[in-house]
Structures are given as C-alpha cells and as structure tokens.
Amino acid sequence: MSAPVQDFCLTLLVSLFTLVLVASAYVRYCYGYWKRRNVPYLEPKFPFGNSTSLFPKGISIGAVTRSFYDKFKSMGHTVGGVYFGVEPKLVVLDPDLIRDILIKDFQNFTDRGVYQSESDPISVNIFSQPGKEWRNVRVKLTSVFTSAKMKAMFQTILDCHEGLEEALKELARQKSDVDILEVIGCFTTDVIGSCAFGIECNSFKDPDAEFRRMGRKLFNEFSLADRLNLFLSIYAPNLAQKLGVRNIQKDISRFFFHSIKDTVSHRERNNLRRNDLLQLLIDLKNSEMRLSMNELIAQVFLFFSAGFETSSSTTSLALFEISRNDVAQKKLREEILEVLAKHDNKITYDAIAEMKYLGQAVDESLRLWPPVATITRVCTKSHKLQDTGVTVEKGTTVLIPALGLHHDPEYWPDPEKWDPDRFSNENKDNRRPFTYLPFGEGPRNCIGLRFGLLQTKIALVTVLKDYRVSLSPKTILPLGVDPETFVLHNINRVYLLLDKI
Ligand code: HEM
C-alpha cells in the first residue's frame, strides 16, 4: 500500500472512531436526562430507548405505555421517565397530577405534539394544531357537536343502519363466522361518509369502494416509505418540516382533499342543504366565524380519522364482551326491546338515551378497551408538578396511560372482568376521578364524544334487538393488542356467530 493511501485509510479510521465516540457520548448524554433531573426512570436501550420499535405506526403506542404504567406503579412512583429513541417522555400515573395537566394547569399543556406539515393542508387540523391555532378552531367547532345538533343529525346516522340490518340478515342466514370489526367498519364508514362528507358510501354493497379502501389504508397499511416518514415526523419533526415530509400518505390526502372540495362546491352551487356535520362546517365557513376552505377540509378529514377506527373498535369489542356474557346479553336485550316497545318499535334519539344498561355496557367496554390508549400533552410552559419535586421542561411530551389506569386493580377490583355494573349510578359516584379517560379530559378532550357514543349505540341496538351473539371458535384468544398502533388494534380478529331471535 502506498504512503498516501495509508494516510488516507488512517485518517478515515480516526474520523470514524471519533464519530462513534462523539455519537455514543451524545446518546449517553441524552439517556442521562431523567437521572440528571432526579426522576425515576426505566433503563433505555439504544436505539429504541424504552419503545419496542423505532418505526411505530403512530405517535403514542398504547400497549407500550401500559407496560410503563405497570412498572412504575409496582415501584410505587407517581411519575417516571422513559425514552422513545433518544427523546425523553414523562409518564404520569397519579390521578391528581393528571387532573392538573389536563384541566387545572391546562394553559401549560395546550399541545398534543402531533406532527403537521404546511405542505399537506389536511394534516393541519384540530387534533394536531398547537395551542393558539387550536383554540381558534376548537371554539368554532364546539357548536357543531352540541346535543341539539346531534339530535338533529340523528336521522342521518340512522339511515345508515339499514345497510347494517341487511348485511346481518344475510350473514345470519349463511350461518357464517362474522368478522365483526369488518362489518362494523362498513357501518361506521357509511355513517362518517354520510355525516362528514355528505356522500353515500354503500360500503356493504361495495366493500372495496374507494372510501372504505382509504379508511383501511389510513390505519392498517404502512409501506416502508410511510414508516420512514412517520419515523422522521416523530423523532425529528424539525428536520421533517424542512424536508417537507408528509405523515399522511399522499394518495389518501389527495383523495380526501378533492372529494370534500367537490362536495362543498356542489352543495354551494346548487343551494343544497343536508342535516350533517359537513353542512354545519359549510355554515361556519360562510358565517362571521370564517372557517377557510382548507381548514374545513382538514377538519372533515380529521372527523373521519378520529371517528372511524375509534367507533368501529368500540362497537366490535363491546360485542365481543357481550358475546361472552349471557346474563348481561339477556339483560341488554330485555332493556332494548322494552324501551323500543315504548317508542313504537323505532330506534329514536330519546329511546337510545333511555337505555341505561346499554350505556353502562359501552362505558365498561371503553374501560377495558380504550381505543386511544394513551393521552398525550406537550408542556408549553415549564411546570412544577405539585410536591413531586419534578419540573416538566417546556417541550417535554407527557404520556398519560389510560389503558394502564383502566386496568389498575387499585381503582378497578378484578380489572380484567367486563362488568357493566361498575358504571351504575351508585358505583360511578364512588369512583376516583381521573382514573377513567376513554375520551380524554379537559378543554382538549374528544369533541366527537356524543357522536361516537351515538353511532356505537345505534349499531349495538341494531345487532342485539334481532340476534343472539356468541363467540365463534375461530376467534383466537387472548385477542392481544398490537403494541405499535396509535388507535388500539387487536392482534387476533373477533369472529361472532349470529342467531336470529
Ligand atoms: C367511541 C369513539 C371515540 C373515542 C373513544 C374517542 C376518543 C378520543 C380521545 C381519547 C381523544 C383525545 C382526547 C385528549 O387528548 O384529551 C380524542 C380527540 C378527538 N376526537 Fe375522538 N373519540 C371517538 C370518536 C370521535 C368522533 C366520532 C369524532 C368526530 C366526528 C371525534 C373527534 C375528535 C377530535 C376532533 C379530537 C381532537 C380534539 C381536540 O384536540 O380539541 N372523536 N378522541
């Protein structure tokens, strides 16, 4: 080897060695964050930190945060530090501290920390917007989800239950194993399609319709490029911004953008009105509230992404629990038939509101299976957490493990048992506040709570009034939870058998 080549190789080796030394010192420094702050922490491992993967499918991964909750709780801590990659995150376990973050001191925790990219207008929505912009939009949208507006929209939701009725009839006739998440997914697509987008999706007749396909893709199909984009948007949001990275797949974004824009133009051109969410947003756009067209489109997309998978998962997992509990199923059916009889055998808004045990059954399913298993907030102003001695620095993400709280035996005796009586009036009054968070809490809680509950209950009534449901032997137990998804997703699917009553 000649001398210049030798020199070059030596320089290269030295540079590489220095780089490795600097990088490992940097990682060690990052992983010292919680120790330097005297906060109990879980030992991280490079490169995942305490996460299971560098390439998750969402921002806060429910099953993983539940394991953090269980570990810190068993050590007697009220807060604890973890790392995703090299990013420090604070896990908060104590219900009083959770109350402070979500409500009392909300002004210091206004952000959710979800990536948004100016180059992709539909990503700039109420779920991802930071404090000031979020507040403006939230004020405008609050009027869209009042009880009165839900009541007015009830018939539009109910119109979609005919497709579900037809599908159930056919499935019961075939005596086949019913993939209930798929069936309910078609119903929720039709409801959201009709109420938020103003279009008839007919998912039951055409299960591969573009709308349904996009819904499936948004939550369940991630290419390597999608995972890389998500990785950058989660771990290096500033760099991702500069690179114009999108965290919503381009074809999905384009499809929603154009279909919403076309429907709005069609209605405005032809002076058409309809009782749905889209109409309420169009009215806001044309009022002194001045919602821009891009804002409108982004919010409609968000209603789809926030409302579709959460409601489908809630309904199908409630049916899963009901199918395994004959006593509760009988009690539910008796209540449903008795109330419907009082309402001319029609499903009405008031009839649904009268079904108390149904409400309890849904609440209990949301306890066992909260679709959004972790609530996140980003600290927007440095904040001292009561007398814990911990000060949360501006920019730190706080993880509130709803799934962990919902399964904690200190608050829920025999926590894995599905028991709707936990939500009877008497039992509800004895519950410790901030241990049940299926819709989050405080000014930034779920705005679509009433809508989500309404469509869930309509679907349950439609199934249970006509069919006895039992679990098919095809279902593999336990269902398991995919550790990497944002909206809770089971590893095994739920198959039910339907018997006509
Ligand atoms: C059973 C069904 C649903 C569940 C369990 C659920 C749960 C949640 C949770 C836990 C959050 C975060 C709250 C927080 O950070 O404190 C959330 C936020 C949100 N949800 Fe839902 N959701 C459901 C249905 C819906 C529906 C049907 C819509 C709209 C049509 C919707 C729209 C939203 C929006 C817009 C936000 C963001 C609110 C904000 O940041 O101001 N959700 N949801």
mmCIF file of N, CA, C and O in Angstrom, residues 436-486:
data_model
loop_
_atom_site.group_PDB
_atom_site.id
_atom_site.type_symbol
_atom_site.label_atom_id
_atom_site.label_comp_id
_atom_site.label_asym_id
_atom_site.label_seq_id
_atom_site.Cartn_x
_atom_site.Cartn_y
_atom_site.Cartn_z
ATOM 1 N N TYR A 436 -60.554 7.158 34.717
ATOM 2 C CA TYR A 436 -61.294 6.666 33.551
ATOM 3 C C TYR A 436 -61.256 7.753 32.486
ATOM 4 O O TYR A 436 -61.871 8.807 32.656
ATOM 5 N N LEU A 437 -60.507 7.510 31.411
ATOM 6 C CA LEU A 437 -60.261 8.582 30.439
ATOM 7 C C LEU A 437 -60.457 8.138 28.983
ATOM 8 O O LEU A 437 -59.611 8.407 28.128
ATOM 9 N N PRO A 438 -61.562 7.463 28.644
ATOM 10 C CA PRO A 438 -61.676 6.982 27.260
ATOM 11 C C PRO A 438 -61.776 8.116 26.245
ATOM 12 O O PRO A 438 -61.433 7.929 25.068
ATOM 13 N N PHE A 439 -62.237 9.288 26.686
ATOM 14 C CA PHE A 439 -62.355 10.419 25.758
ATOM 15 C C PHE A 439 -61.402 11.549 26.154
ATOM 16 O O PHE A 439 -61.597 12.694 25.761
ATOM 17 N N GLY A 440 -60.381 11.238 26.942
ATOM 18 C CA GLY A 440 -59.504 12.280 27.457
ATOM 19 C C GLY A 440 -60.287 13.132 28.439
ATOM 20 O O GLY A 440 -61.360 12.734 28.917
ATOM 21 N N GLU A 441 -59.757 14.302 28.758
ATOM 22 C CA GLU A 441 -60.428 15.208 29.707
ATOM 23 C C GLU A 441 -59.992 16.625 29.446
ATOM 24 O O GLU A 441 -58.963 16.858 28.809
ATOM 25 N N GLY A 442 -60.782 17.576 29.973
ATOM 26 C CA GLY A 442 -60.387 18.979 29.926
ATOM 27 C C GLY A 442 -60.718 19.630 28.601
ATOM 28 O O GLY A 442 -61.400 19.045 27.754
ATOM 29 N N PRO A 443 -60.197 20.872 28.409
ATOM 30 C CA PRO A 443 -60.569 21.640 27.215
ATOM 31 C C PRO A 443 -60.212 20.946 25.909
ATOM 32 O O PRO A 443 -60.788 21.246 24.872
ATOM 33 N N ARG A 444 -59.242 20.006 25.945
ATOM 34 C CA ARG A 444 -58.828 19.358 24.690
ATOM 35 C C ARG A 444 -59.313 17.910 24.634
ATOM 36 O O ARG A 444 -58.718 17.064 23.967
ATOM 37 N N ASN A 445 -60.430 17.622 25.307
ATOM 38 C CA ASN A 445 -60.943 16.243 25.267
ATOM 39 C C ASN A 445 -61.567 15.960 23.903
ATOM 40 O O ASN A 445 -61.556 16.815 23.008
ATOM 41 N N CYS A 446 -62.149 14.764 23.748
ATOM 42 C CA CYS A 446 -62.723 14.386 22.447
ATOM 43 C C CYS A 446 -63.957 15.228 22.161
ATOM 44 O O CYS A 446 -64.931 15.205 22.905
ATOM 45 N N ILE A 447 -63.916 15.926 21.037
ATOM 46 C CA ILE A 447 -65.037 16.796 20.691
ATOM 47 C C ILE A 447 -66.194 15.964 20.114
ATOM 48 O O ILE A 447 -67.348 16.379 20.133
ATOM 49 N N GLY A 448 -65.868 14.752 19.609
ATOM 50 C CA GLY A 448 -66.894 13.930 18.955
ATOM 51 C C GLY A 448 -67.496 12.865 19.858
ATOM 52 O O GLY A 448 -68.140 11.935 19.375
ATOM 53 N N LEU A 449 -67.312 13.049 21.179
ATOM 54 C CA LEU A 449 -67.791 12.063 22.165
ATOM 55 C C LEU A 449 -69.247 11.654 21.950
ATOM 56 O O LEU A 449 -69.571 10.471 21.825
ATOM 57 N N ARG A 450 -70.119 12.630 21.828
ATOM 58 C CA ARG A 450 -71.557 12.310 21.683
ATOM 59 C C ARG A 450 -71.816 11.560 20.379
ATOM 60 O O ARG A 450 -72.571 10.607 20.345
ATOM 61 N N PHE A 451 -71.155 12.026 19.337
ATOM 62 C CA PHE A 451 -71.334 11.391 18.033
ATOM 63 C C PHE A 451 -70.844 9.938 18.078
ATOM 64 O O PHE A 451 -71.522 9.009 17.615
ATOM 65 N N GLY A 452 -69.665 9.738 18.666
ATOM 66 C CA GLY A 452 -69.078 8.390 18.753
ATOM 67 C C GLY A 452 -69.980 7.454 19.547
ATOM 68 O O GLY A 452 -70.225 6.314 19.141
ATOM 69 N N LEU A 453 -70.489 7.948 20.681
ATOM 70 C CA LEU A 453 -71.350 7.093 21.520
ATOM 71 C C LEU A 453 -72.653 6.772 20.793
ATOM 72 O O LEU A 453 -73.151 5.646 20.855
ATOM 73 N N LEU A 454 -73.180 7.784 20.106
ATOM 74 C CA LEU A 454 -74.463 7.599 19.426
ATOM 75 C C LEU A 454 -74.361 6.520 18.351
ATOM 76 O O LEU A 454 -75.172 5.590 18.294
ATOM 77 N N GLN A 455 -73.327 6.613 17.506
ATOM 78 C CA GLN A 455 -73.258 5.613 16.427
ATOM 79 C C GLN A 455 -72.923 4.227 16.982
ATOM 80 O O GLN A 455 -73.413 3.217 16.470
ATOM 81 N N THR A 456 -72.161 4.174 18.068
ATOM 82 C CA THR A 456 -71.861 2.884 18.703
ATOM 83 C C THR A 456 -73.152 2.252 19.216
ATOM 84 O O THR A 456 -73.429 1.068 18.995
ATOM 85 N N LYS A 457 -73.969 3.063 19.897
ATOM 86 C CA LYS A 457 -75.198 2.519 20.494
ATOM 87 C C LYS A 457 -76.197 2.114 19.413
ATOM 88 O O LYS A 457 -76.872 1.092 19.537
ATOM 89 N N ILE A 458 -76.302 2.897 18.343
ATOM 90 C CA ILE A 458 -77.220 2.525 17.247
ATOM 91 C C ILE A 458 -76.802 1.164 16.682
ATOM 92 O O ILE A 458 -77.638 0.279 16.455
ATOM 93 N N ALA A 459 -75.504 0.963 16.486
ATOM 94 C CA ALA A 459 -75.036 -0.312 15.921
ATOM 95 C C ALA A 459 -75.353 -1.458 16.892
ATOM 96 O O ALA A 459 -75.836 -2.518 16.487
ATOM 97 N N LEU A 460 -75.120 -1.240 18.184
ATOM 98 C CA LEU A 460 -75.366 -2.315 19.164
ATOM 99 C C LEU A 460 -76.851 -2.674 19.218
ATOM 100 O O LEU A 460 -77.215 -3.852 19.261
ATOM 101 N N VAL A 461 -77.707 -1.652 19.204
ATOM 102 C CA VAL A 461 -79.153 -1.914 19.249
ATOM 103 C C VAL A 461 -79.574 -2.684 17.998
ATOM 104 O O VAL A 461 -80.336 -3.656 18.067
ATOM 105 N N THR A 462 -79.025 -2.276 16.840
ATOM 106 C CA THR A 462 -79.374 -2.943 15.576
ATOM 107 C C THR A 462 -79.013 -4.431 15.634
ATOM 108 O O THR A 462 -79.775 -5.287 15.180
ATOM 109 N N VAL A 463 -77.872 -4.753 16.214
ATOM 110 C CA VAL A 463 -77.464 -6.161 16.290
ATOM 111 C C VAL A 463 -78.298 -6.896 17.342
ATOM 112 O O VAL A 463 -78.913 -7.932 17.065
ATOM 113 N N LEU A 464 -78.347 -6.334 18.560
ATOM 114 C CA LEU A 464 -78.878 -7.113 19.695
ATOM 115 C C LEU A 464 -80.394 -7.257 19.688
ATOM 116 O O LEU A 464 -80.929 -8.191 20.280
ATOM 117 N N LYS A 465 -81.094 -6.343 19.033
ATOM 118 C CA LYS A 465 -82.569 -6.462 19.042
ATOM 119 C C LYS A 465 -83.009 -7.691 18.230
ATOM 120 O O LYS A 465 -84.044 -8.273 18.497
ATOM 121 N N ASP A 466 -82.206 -8.105 17.263
ATOM 122 C CA ASP A 466 -82.625 -9.217 16.399
ATOM 123 C C ASP A 466 -81.793 -10.490 16.532
ATOM 124 O O ASP A 466 -82.210 -11.546 16.068
ATOM 125 N N TYR A 467 -80.593 -10.382 17.118
ATOM 126 C CA TYR A 467 -79.711 -11.553 17.111
ATOM 127 C C TYR A 467 -79.092 -11.821 18.480
ATOM 128 O O TYR A 467 -78.740 -10.886 19.202
ATOM 129 N N ARG A 468 -78.962 -13.126 18.774
ATOM 130 C CA ARG A 468 -78.168 -13.543 19.917
ATOM 131 C C ARG A 468 -76.745 -13.710 19.391
ATOM 132 O O ARG A 468 -76.543 -14.352 18.348
ATOM 133 N N VAL A 469 -75.763 -13.092 20.062
ATOM 134 C CA VAL A 469 -74.390 -13.204 19.549
ATOM 135 C C VAL A 469 -73.571 -14.134 20.432
ATOM 136 O O VAL A 469 -73.688 -14.101 21.657
ATOM 137 N N SER A 470 -72.780 -15.016 19.796
ATOM 138 C CA SER A 470 -71.866 -15.861 20.571
ATOM 139 C C SER A 470 -70.509 -15.862 19.868
ATOM 140 O O SER A 470 -70.414 -15.554 18.666
ATOM 141 N N LEU A 471 -69.493 -16.206 20.646
ATOM 142 C CA LEU A 471 -68.133 -16.139 20.099
ATOM 143 C C LEU A 471 -67.856 -17.385 19.257
ATOM 144 O O LEU A 471 -68.090 -18.506 19.707
ATOM 145 N N SER A 472 -67.377 -17.166 18.041
ATOM 146 C CA SER A 472 -67.058 -18.318 17.182
ATOM 147 C C SER A 472 -65.754 -18.949 17.653
ATOM 148 O O SER A 472 -64.820 -18.237 18.056
ATOM 149 N N PRO A 473 -65.666 -20.291 17.553
ATOM 150 C CA PRO A 473 -64.404 -20.958 17.932
ATOM 151 C C PRO A 473 -63.235 -20.503 17.052
ATOM 152 O O PRO A 473 -62.077 -20.717 17.400
ATOM 153 N N LYS A 474 -63.565 -19.825 15.935
ATOM 154 C CA LYS A 474 -62.484 -19.340 15.055
ATOM 155 C C LYS A 474 -61.677 -18.194 15.711
ATOM 156 O O LYS A 474 -60.562 -17.890 15.290
ATOM 157 N N THR A 475 -62.279 -17.566 16.736
ATOM 158 C CA THR A 475 -61.579 -16.435 17.390
ATOM 159 C C THR A 475 -60.438 -16.966 18.256
ATOM 160 O O THR A 475 -60.650 -17.849 19.089
ATOM 161 N N ILE A 476 -59.269 -16.414 18.032
ATOM 162 C CA ILE A 476 -58.112 -16.853 18.841
ATOM 163 C C ILE A 476 -57.997 -15.952 20.069
ATOM 164 O O ILE A 476 -57.955 -14.725 19.952
ATOM 165 N N LEU A 477 -57.970 -16.597 21.246
ATOM 166 C CA LEU A 477 -57.882 -15.840 22.500
ATOM 167 C C LEU A 477 -56.514 -16.069 23.144
ATOM 168 O O LEU A 477 -55.962 -17.155 22.995
ATOM 169 N N PRO A 478 -55.960 -15.122 23.870
ATOM 170 C CA PRO A 478 -56.484 -13.765 24.026
ATOM 171 C C PRO A 478 -56.335 -12.959 22.731
ATOM 172 O O PRO A 478 -55.506 -13.290 21.889
ATOM 173 N N LEU A 479 -57.134 -11.875 22.638
ATOM 174 C CA LEU A 479 -57.121 -11.086 21.405
ATOM 175 C C LEU A 479 -55.782 -10.379 21.186
ATOM 176 O O LEU A 479 -55.361 -10.181 20.067
ATOM 177 N N GLY A 480 -55.139 -10.006 22.303
ATOM 178 C CA GLY A 480 -53.846 -9.314 22.199
ATOM 179 C C GLY A 480 -54.003 -7.901 21.663
ATOM 180 O O GLY A 480 -55.009 -7.574 21.030
ATOM 181 N N VAL A 481 -53.028 -7.074 21.953
ATOM 182 C CA VAL A 481 -53.062 -5.686 21.475
ATOM 183 C C VAL A 481 -51.789 -5.427 20.683
ATOM 184 O O VAL A 481 -50.691 -5.715 21.166
ATOM 185 N N ASP A 482 -51.938 -4.929 19.454
ATOM 186 C CA ASP A 482 -50.766 -4.579 18.652
ATOM 187 C C ASP A 482 -50.009 -3.485 19.403
ATOM 188 O O ASP A 482 -50.569 -2.411 19.650
ATOM 189 N N PRO A 483 -48.746 -3.737 19.784
ATOM 190 C CA PRO A 483 -48.058 -2.745 20.629
ATOM 191 C C PRO A 483 -47.711 -1.462 19.906
ATOM 192 O O PRO A 483 -47.271 -0.509 20.522
ATOM 193 N N GLU A 484 -47.881 -1.410 18.589
ATOM 194 C CA GLU A 484 -47.340 -0.262 17.871
ATOM 195 C C GLU A 484 -48.346 0.716 17.314
ATOM 196 O O GLU A 484 -47.970 1.727 16.748
ATOM 197 N N THR A 485 -49.643 0.420 17.419
ATOM 198 C CA THR A 485 -50.586 1.317 16.763
ATOM 199 C C THR A 485 -51.058 2.421 17.708
ATOM 200 O O THR A 485 -51.069 2.244 18.929
ATOM 201 N N PHE A 486 -51.490 3.546 17.123
ATOM 202 C CA PHE A 486 -51.990 4.658 17.932
ATOM 203 C C PHE A 486 -53.395 4.328 18.432
ATOM 204 O O PHE A 486 -53.665 4.319 19.629
#
